[in-house]
CSV table of C-alpha atoms in Angstrom, one decimal:
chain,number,residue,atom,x,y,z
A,1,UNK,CA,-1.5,-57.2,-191.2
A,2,UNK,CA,-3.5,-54.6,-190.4
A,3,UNK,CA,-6.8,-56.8,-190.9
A,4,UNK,CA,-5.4,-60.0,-188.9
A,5,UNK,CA,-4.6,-57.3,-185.8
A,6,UNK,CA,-8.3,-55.9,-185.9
A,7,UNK,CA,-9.9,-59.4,-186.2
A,8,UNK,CA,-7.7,-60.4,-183.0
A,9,UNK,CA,-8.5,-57.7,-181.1
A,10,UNK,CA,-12.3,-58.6,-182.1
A,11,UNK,CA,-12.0,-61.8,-181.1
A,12,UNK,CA,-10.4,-60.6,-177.6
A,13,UNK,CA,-13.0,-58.6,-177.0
A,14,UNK,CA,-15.7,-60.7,-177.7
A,15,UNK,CA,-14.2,-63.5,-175.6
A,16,UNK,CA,-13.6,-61.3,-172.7
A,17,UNK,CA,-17.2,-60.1,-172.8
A,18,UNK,CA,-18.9,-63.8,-173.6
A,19,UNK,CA,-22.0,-64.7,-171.7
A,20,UNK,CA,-22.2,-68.0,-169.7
A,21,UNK,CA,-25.0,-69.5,-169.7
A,22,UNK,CA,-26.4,-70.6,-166.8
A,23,UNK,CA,-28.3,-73.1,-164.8
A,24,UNK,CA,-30.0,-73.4,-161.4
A,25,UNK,CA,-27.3,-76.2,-160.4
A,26,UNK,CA,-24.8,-73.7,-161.7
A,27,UNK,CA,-25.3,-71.3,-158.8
A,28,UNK,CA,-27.7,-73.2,-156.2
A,29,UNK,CA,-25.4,-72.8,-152.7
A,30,UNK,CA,-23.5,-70.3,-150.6
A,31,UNK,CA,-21.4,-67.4,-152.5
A,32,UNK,CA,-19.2,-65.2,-151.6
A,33,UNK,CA,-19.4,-61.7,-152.8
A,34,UNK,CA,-15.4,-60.7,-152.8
A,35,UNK,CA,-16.1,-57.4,-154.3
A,36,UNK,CA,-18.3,-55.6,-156.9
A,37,UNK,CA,-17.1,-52.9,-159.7
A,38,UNK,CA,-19.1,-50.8,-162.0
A,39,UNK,CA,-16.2,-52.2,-164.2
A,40,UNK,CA,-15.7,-55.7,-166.0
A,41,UNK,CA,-11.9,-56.2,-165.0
A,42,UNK,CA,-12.7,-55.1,-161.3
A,43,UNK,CA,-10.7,-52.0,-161.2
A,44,UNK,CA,-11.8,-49.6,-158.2
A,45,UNK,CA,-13.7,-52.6,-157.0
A,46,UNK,CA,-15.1,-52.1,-153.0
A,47,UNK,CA,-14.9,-55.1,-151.0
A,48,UNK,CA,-18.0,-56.2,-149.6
A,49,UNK,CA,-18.6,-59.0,-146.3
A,50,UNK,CA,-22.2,-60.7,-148.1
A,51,UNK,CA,-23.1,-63.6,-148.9
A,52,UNK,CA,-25.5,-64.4,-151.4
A,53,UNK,CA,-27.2,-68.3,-151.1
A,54,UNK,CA,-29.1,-69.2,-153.6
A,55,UNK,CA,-31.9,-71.9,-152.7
A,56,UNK,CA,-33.8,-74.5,-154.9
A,57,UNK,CA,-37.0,-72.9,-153.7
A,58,UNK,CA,-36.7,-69.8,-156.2
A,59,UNK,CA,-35.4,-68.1,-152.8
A,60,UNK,CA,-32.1,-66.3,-152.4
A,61,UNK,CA,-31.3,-64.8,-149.2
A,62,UNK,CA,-29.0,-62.0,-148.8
A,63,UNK,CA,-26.9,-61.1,-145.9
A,64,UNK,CA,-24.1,-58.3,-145.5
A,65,UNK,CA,-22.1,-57.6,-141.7
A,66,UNK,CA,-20.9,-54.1,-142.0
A,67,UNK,CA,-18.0,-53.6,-140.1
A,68,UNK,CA,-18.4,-49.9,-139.4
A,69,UNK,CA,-18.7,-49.7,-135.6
A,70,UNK,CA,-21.0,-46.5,-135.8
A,71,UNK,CA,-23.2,-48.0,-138.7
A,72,UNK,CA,-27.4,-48.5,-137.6
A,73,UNK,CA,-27.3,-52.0,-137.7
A,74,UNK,CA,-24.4,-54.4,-137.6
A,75,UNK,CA,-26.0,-56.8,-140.4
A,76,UNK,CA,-28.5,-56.5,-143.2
A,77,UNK,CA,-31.0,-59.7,-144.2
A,78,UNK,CA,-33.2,-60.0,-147.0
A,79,UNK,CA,-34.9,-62.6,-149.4
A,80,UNK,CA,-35.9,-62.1,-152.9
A,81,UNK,CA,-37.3,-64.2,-155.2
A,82,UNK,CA,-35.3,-65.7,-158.0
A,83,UNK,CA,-35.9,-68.0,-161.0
A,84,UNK,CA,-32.7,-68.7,-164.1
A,85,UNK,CA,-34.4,-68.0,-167.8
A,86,UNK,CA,-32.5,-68.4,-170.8
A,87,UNK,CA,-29.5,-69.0,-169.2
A,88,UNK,CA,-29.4,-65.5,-166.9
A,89,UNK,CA,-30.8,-65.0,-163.2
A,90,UNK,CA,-34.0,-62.8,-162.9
A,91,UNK,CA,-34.0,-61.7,-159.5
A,92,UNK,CA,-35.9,-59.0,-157.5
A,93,UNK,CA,-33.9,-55.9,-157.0
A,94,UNK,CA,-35.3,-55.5,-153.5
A,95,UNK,CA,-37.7,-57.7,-151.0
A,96,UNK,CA,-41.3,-57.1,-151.7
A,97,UNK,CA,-40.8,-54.9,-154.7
A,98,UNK,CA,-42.1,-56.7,-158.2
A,99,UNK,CA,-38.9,-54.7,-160.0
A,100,UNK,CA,-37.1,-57.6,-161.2
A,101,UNK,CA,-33.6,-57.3,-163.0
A,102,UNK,CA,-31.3,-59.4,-164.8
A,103,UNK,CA,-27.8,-60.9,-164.0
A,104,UNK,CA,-25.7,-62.2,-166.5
A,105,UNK,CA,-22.6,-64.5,-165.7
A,106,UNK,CA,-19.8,-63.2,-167.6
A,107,UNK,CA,-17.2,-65.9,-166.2
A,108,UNK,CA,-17.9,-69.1,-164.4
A,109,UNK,CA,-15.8,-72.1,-163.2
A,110,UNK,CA,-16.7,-74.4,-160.2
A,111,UNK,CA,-15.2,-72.0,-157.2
A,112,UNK,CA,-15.4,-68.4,-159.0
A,113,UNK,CA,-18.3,-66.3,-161.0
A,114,UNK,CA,-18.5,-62.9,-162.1
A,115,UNK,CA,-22.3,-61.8,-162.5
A,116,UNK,CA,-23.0,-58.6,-164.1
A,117,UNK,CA,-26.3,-57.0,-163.3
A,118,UNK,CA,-27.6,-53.5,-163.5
A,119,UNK,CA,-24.4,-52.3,-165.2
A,120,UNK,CA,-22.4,-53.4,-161.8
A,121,UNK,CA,-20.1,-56.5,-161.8
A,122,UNK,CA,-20.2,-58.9,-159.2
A,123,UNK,CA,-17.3,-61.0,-158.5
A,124,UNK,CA,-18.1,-64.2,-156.2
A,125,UNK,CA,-16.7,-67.2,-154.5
A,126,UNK,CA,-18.1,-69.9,-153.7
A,127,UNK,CA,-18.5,-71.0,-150.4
């Protein structure tokens, strides 16, 4: 009994932590970023107003509206090259920097993803 309960919890875990592979039809558009977590099951997630469109150029262009009245600028732009190997986006972690890092889809259907990248979950809608 014992044995059967650890290999289900094994296979729980597994499944809850499974890769999707990707491709650049699988993300190419407008998403939504509803929130982002430094944990997988978005608990103490902060809400975020960006937008994240990826383009069939290797482009995507980022923008984010704060809403704090006193903040330095009201919205936030940038482009950063992109390309999908093996399955996982490699992105630019800022414009004009050649730092690149990788984003893994840990859940995708048509309307929803969940990208993890640089230890920080990302959980999108699309748009």
């Amino acid at each position: 009994m014992l044995l059967r309960t650890t290999l289900i919890f094994l296979f729980m875990t597994f499944a809850v932590n499974a890769e999707v592979k990707l491709t650049e039809n699988d993300i190419l558009g407008l998403w939504k970023i509803d929130s982002e977590s430094a944990n997988s099951d978005g608990t103490h997630a902060r809400k975020l107003n960006s937008t994240w469109e990826f383009l069939k150029d290797g482009v995507m262009e980022g923008i984010t509206i704060d809403s704090d009245p006193n903040a330095r600028s009201p919205e936030m732009r940038a482009s950063i090259k992109y390309s999908v190997e093996d399955g996982k986006i490699i992105k630019q972690t800022m414009p004009g920097r050649s730092k690149m890092e990788t984003c893994t889809a840990v859940e995708k259907t048509d309307q929803k993803m969940t990208l993890e990248c640089s230890n920080m979950y990302y959980f999108m809608s699309k748009k």
